[in-house]
Every structure is written in structure tokens, then in C-alpha cells.
One Martini backbone bead per residue (centre of mass of N, CA, C, O) as a GRO file, in nm:
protein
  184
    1UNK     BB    1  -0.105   0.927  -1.582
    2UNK     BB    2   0.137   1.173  -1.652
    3UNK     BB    3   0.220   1.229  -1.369
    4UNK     BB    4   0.481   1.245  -1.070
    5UNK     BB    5   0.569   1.170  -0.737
    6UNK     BB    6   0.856   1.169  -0.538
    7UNK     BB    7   0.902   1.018  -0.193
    8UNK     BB    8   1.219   1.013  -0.026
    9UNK     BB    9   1.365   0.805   0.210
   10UNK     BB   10   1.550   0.946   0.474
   11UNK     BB   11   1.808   0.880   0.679
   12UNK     BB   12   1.760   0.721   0.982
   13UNK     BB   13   1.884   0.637   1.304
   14UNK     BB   14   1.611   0.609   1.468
   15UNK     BB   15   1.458   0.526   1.173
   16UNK     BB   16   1.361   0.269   1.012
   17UNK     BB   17   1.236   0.227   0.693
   18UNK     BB   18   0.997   0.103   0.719
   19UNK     BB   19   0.846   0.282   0.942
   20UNK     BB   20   0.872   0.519   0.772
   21UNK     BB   21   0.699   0.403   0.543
   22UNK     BB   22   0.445   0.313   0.741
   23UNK     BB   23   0.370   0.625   0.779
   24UNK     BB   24   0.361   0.745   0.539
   25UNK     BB   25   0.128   0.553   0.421
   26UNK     BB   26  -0.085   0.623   0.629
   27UNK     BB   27  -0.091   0.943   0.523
   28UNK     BB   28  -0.185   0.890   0.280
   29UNK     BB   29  -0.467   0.702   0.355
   30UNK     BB   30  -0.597   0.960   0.453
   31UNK     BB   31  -0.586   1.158   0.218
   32UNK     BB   32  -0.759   0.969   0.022
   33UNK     BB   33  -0.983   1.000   0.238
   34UNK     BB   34  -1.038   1.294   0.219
   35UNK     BB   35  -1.074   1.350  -0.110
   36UNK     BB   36  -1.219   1.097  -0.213
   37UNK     BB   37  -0.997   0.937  -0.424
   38UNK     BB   38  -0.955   0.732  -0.759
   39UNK     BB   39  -0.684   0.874  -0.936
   40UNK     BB   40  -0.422   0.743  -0.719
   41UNK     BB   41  -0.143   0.592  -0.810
   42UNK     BB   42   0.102   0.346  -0.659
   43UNK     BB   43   0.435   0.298  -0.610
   44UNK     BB   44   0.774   0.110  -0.581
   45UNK     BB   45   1.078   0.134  -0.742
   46UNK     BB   46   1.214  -0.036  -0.485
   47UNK     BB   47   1.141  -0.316  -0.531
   48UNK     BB   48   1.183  -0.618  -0.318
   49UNK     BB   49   1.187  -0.746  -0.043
   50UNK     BB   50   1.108  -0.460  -0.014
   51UNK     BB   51   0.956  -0.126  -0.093
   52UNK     BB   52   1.181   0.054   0.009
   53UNK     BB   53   1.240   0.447  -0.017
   54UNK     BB   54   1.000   0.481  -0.201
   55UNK     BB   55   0.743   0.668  -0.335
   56UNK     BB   56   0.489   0.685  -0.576
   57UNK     BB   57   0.294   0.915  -0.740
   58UNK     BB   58  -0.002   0.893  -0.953
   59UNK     BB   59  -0.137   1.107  -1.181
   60UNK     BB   60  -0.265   1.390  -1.245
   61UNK     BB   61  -0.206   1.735  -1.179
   62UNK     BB   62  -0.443   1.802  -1.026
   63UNK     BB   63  -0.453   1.544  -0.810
   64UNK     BB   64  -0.142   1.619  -0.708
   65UNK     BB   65  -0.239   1.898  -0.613
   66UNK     BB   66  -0.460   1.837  -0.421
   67UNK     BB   67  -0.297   1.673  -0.250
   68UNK     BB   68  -0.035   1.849  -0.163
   69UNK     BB   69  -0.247   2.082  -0.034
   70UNK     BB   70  -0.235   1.923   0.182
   71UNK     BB   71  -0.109   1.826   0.535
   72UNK     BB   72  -0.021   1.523   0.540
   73UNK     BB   73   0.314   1.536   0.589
   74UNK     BB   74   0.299   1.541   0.855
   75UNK     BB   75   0.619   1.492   1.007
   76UNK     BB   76   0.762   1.375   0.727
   77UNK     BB   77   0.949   1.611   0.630
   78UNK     BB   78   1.226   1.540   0.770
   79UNK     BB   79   1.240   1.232   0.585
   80UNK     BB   80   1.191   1.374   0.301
   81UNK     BB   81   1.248   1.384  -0.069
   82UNK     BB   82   1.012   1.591  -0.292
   83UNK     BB   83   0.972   1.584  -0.546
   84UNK     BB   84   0.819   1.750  -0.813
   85UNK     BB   85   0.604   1.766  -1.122
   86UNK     BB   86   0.627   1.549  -1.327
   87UNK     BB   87   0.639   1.363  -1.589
   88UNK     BB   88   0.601   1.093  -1.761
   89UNK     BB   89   0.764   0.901  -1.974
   90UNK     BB   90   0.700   0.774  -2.291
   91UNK     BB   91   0.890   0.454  -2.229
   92UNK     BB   92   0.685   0.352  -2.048
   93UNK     BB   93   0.543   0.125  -1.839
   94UNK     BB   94   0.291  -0.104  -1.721
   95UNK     BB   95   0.131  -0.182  -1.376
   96UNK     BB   96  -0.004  -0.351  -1.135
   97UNK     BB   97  -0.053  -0.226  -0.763
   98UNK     BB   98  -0.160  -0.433  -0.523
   99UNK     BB   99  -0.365  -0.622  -0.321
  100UNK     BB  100  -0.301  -0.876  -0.119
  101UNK     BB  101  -0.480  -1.139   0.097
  102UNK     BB  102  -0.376  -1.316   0.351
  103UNK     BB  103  -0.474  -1.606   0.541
  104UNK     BB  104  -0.266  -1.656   0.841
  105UNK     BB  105  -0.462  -1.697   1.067
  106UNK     BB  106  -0.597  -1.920   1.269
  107UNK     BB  107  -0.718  -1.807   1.485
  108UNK     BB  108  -0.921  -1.640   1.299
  109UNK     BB  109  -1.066  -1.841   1.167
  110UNK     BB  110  -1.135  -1.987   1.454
  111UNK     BB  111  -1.355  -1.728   1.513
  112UNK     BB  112  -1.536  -1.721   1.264
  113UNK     BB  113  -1.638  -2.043   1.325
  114UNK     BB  114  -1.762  -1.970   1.536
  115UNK     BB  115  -1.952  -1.728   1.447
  116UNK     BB  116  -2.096  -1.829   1.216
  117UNK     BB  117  -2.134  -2.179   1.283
  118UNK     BB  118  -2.112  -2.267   1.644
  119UNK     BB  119  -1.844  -2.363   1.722
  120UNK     BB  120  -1.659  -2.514   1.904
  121UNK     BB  121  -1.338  -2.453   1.965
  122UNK     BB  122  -1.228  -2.722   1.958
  123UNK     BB  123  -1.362  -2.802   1.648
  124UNK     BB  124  -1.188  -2.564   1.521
  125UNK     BB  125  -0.894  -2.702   1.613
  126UNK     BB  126  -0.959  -2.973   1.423
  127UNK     BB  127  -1.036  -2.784   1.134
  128UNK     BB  128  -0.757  -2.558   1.224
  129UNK     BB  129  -0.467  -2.594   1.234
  130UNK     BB  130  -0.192  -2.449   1.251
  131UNK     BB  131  -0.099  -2.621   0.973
  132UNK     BB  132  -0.265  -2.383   0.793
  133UNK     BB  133  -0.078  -2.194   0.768
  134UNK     BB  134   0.024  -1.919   0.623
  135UNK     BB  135   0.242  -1.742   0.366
  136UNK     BB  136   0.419  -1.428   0.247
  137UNK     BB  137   0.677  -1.278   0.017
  138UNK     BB  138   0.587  -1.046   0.017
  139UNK     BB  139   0.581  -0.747   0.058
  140UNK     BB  140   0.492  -0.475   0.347
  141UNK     BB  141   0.305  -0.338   0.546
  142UNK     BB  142   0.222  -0.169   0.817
  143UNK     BB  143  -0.122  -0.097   0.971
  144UNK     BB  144  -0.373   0.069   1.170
  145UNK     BB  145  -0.677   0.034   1.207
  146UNK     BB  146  -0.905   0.289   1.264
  147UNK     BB  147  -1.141   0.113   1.392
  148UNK     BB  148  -1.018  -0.140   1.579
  149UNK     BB  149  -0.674  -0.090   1.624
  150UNK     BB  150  -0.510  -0.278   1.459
  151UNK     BB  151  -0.249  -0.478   1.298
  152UNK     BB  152  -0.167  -0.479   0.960
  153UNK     BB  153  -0.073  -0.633   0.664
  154UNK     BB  154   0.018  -0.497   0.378
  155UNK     BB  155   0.018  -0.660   0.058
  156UNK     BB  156   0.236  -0.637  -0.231
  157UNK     BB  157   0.182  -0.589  -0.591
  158UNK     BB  158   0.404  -0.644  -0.902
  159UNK     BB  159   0.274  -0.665  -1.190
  160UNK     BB  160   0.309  -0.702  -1.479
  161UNK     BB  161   0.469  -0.570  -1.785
  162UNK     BB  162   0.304  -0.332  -1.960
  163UNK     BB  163   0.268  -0.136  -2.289
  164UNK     BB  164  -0.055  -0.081  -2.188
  165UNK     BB  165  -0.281   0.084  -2.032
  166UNK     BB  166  -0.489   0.065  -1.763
  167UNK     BB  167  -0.789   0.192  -1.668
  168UNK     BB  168  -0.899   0.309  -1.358
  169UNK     BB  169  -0.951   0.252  -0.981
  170UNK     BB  170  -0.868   0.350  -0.638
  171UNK     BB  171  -0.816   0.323  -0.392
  172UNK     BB  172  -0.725   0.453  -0.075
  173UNK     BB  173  -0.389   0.318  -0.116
  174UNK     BB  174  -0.342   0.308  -0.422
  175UNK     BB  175  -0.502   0.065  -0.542
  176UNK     BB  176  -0.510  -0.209  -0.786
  177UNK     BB  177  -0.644  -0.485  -1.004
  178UNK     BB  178  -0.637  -0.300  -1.277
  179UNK     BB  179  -0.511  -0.064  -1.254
  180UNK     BB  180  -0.262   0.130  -1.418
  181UNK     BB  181   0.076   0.227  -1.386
  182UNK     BB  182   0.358   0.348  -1.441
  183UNK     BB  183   0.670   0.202  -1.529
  184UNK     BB  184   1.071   0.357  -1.470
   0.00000   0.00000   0.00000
């Protein structure tokens, strides 16, 4: 984790950056599912309410020479601003970047209790009513799934900030729940 890439998207008229940030993410998706690789961490260094208009890659030089050298930002070189390959500065802070799971939709577990526990439909509606309905306020991706086609939101948690590296591997969408990136 000691160089990073950051790719800044440009404002574009007919493009919401959220919209454009989720195009991003998901070729970015492709990309570390093609090279099969666990060794390459993201964060979003503007995450506020939302994740932000930058997206940060974080590995060795090799691994994001690697990444880079695929054609993964095909359609998307024209909405963004891609820095060099810089070195991580050396009094950088460091923070796990995971995926939240938010299980929000009474219907999808009213199918499942349907599915897996042979209950009909009214008494599922009954033991999970609408009011259990969950929320979260992280920011979040659209996201749509390769299997099913369905769209799913992947909620993103910048974990506090800490002054020593934690090594780990990474997801495919460049997260974990144990393993730190720089943050600076």
C-alpha cells in the first residue's frame, strides 16, 4: 500500500456525478475480477453525505500497474481526471474502507422466510411487517448485479482512523473489513 492512483471525475451537464461515480465503481469491479486479484484498496477521500466526486486505488506499484493496464476505464476516460502513480506520503493516517450490509426490504426477507421455512405469505406478513423496515445514512453505490441483473445499493464505511497499517486482502470492489488503506 505505499503508491496510490486517484481518479477525479469532471463535471459533465448531462451526467449526475453520483451516477457517474457508479459507472466508475462498477468497471473498476470488472477490472479486479479480471485480474483476480486481493491486493488493491479503495477509499473515496471526498466521502461526505456522499462518496465524493474522487475515487482513490491504493496497492503496490505493480498491482496498480497492473489494474491500469487493463482497458477497464473504457467509456470513462472522458469523464475523469486520472493522476500519476505517486507514493502514499509518509505521515498518512490509516482506516478500513468495508461494505456495510443493510438488510432494508421486508419484502425480500418476507421471501426468504417464505422460501427457506415454508410459511405462507400472510403469516410472513405478519411476523415481518412493513414498520421493520431498516435505514442507513452511509453513503452508497448503485451497483447492478452480474448474476440476477437486479440493482443493489453497496453502502461504504470509512472506519476510524488509525496511526499503524493493518495488512489484509481485499474484496473484489476493493474493500475490507480488516485490512487498511493510507488516508491523507
Amino acid at each position: 500500500m505505499d503508491h496510490y492512483v486517484d481518479l477525479t471525475l469532471l463535471p459533465d451537464p448531462e451526467f449526475p456525478r453520483q451516477q457517474l461515480m457508479n459507472a466508475l465503481f462498477a468497471k473498476l469491479h470488472r477490472g479486479l475480477h479480471d485480474l483476480q486479484c486481493s491486493d488493491i484498496g479503495v477509499s473515496f477521500p471526498e466521502v461526505g453525505q456522499d462518496l465524493g466526486g474522487r475515487l482513490r486505488l491504493h496497492s503496490s506499484v505493480e498491482a496498480l500497474d497492473r489494474l491500469m493496464a487493463l482497458d477497464w476505464l473504457t467509456g470513462m476516460r472522458d469523464h475523469l481526471d486520472r493522476s500519476e502513480l505517486t507514493v502514499v506520503p509518509t505521515d498518512s493516517k490509516y482506516r478500513c474502507v468495508s461494505r456495510i450490509q443493510v438488510d432494508s426490504s421486508p419484502v425480500r426477507a418476507r421471501r426468504r422466510l417464505v422460501r427457506r421455512h415454508g410459511v405462507n405469505l400472510q403469516e410472513a406478513m405478519e411476523r415481518i411487517p412493513d414498520s421493520a423496515a431498516k435505514s442507513c445514512e452511509m453513503p452508497f453505490l448503485v451497483l447492478r448485479s452480474n448474476s440476477s441483473g437486479q440493482q443493489f445499493r453497496l453502502f461504504i464505511r470509512h472506519g476510524p482512523l488509525w496511526t499503524n497499517p493493518t495488512q489484509g486482502s481485499f474484496s473484489r470492489y476493493g474493500l475490507s473489513s480488516s485490512a487498511t488503506v493510507p488516508w491523507f
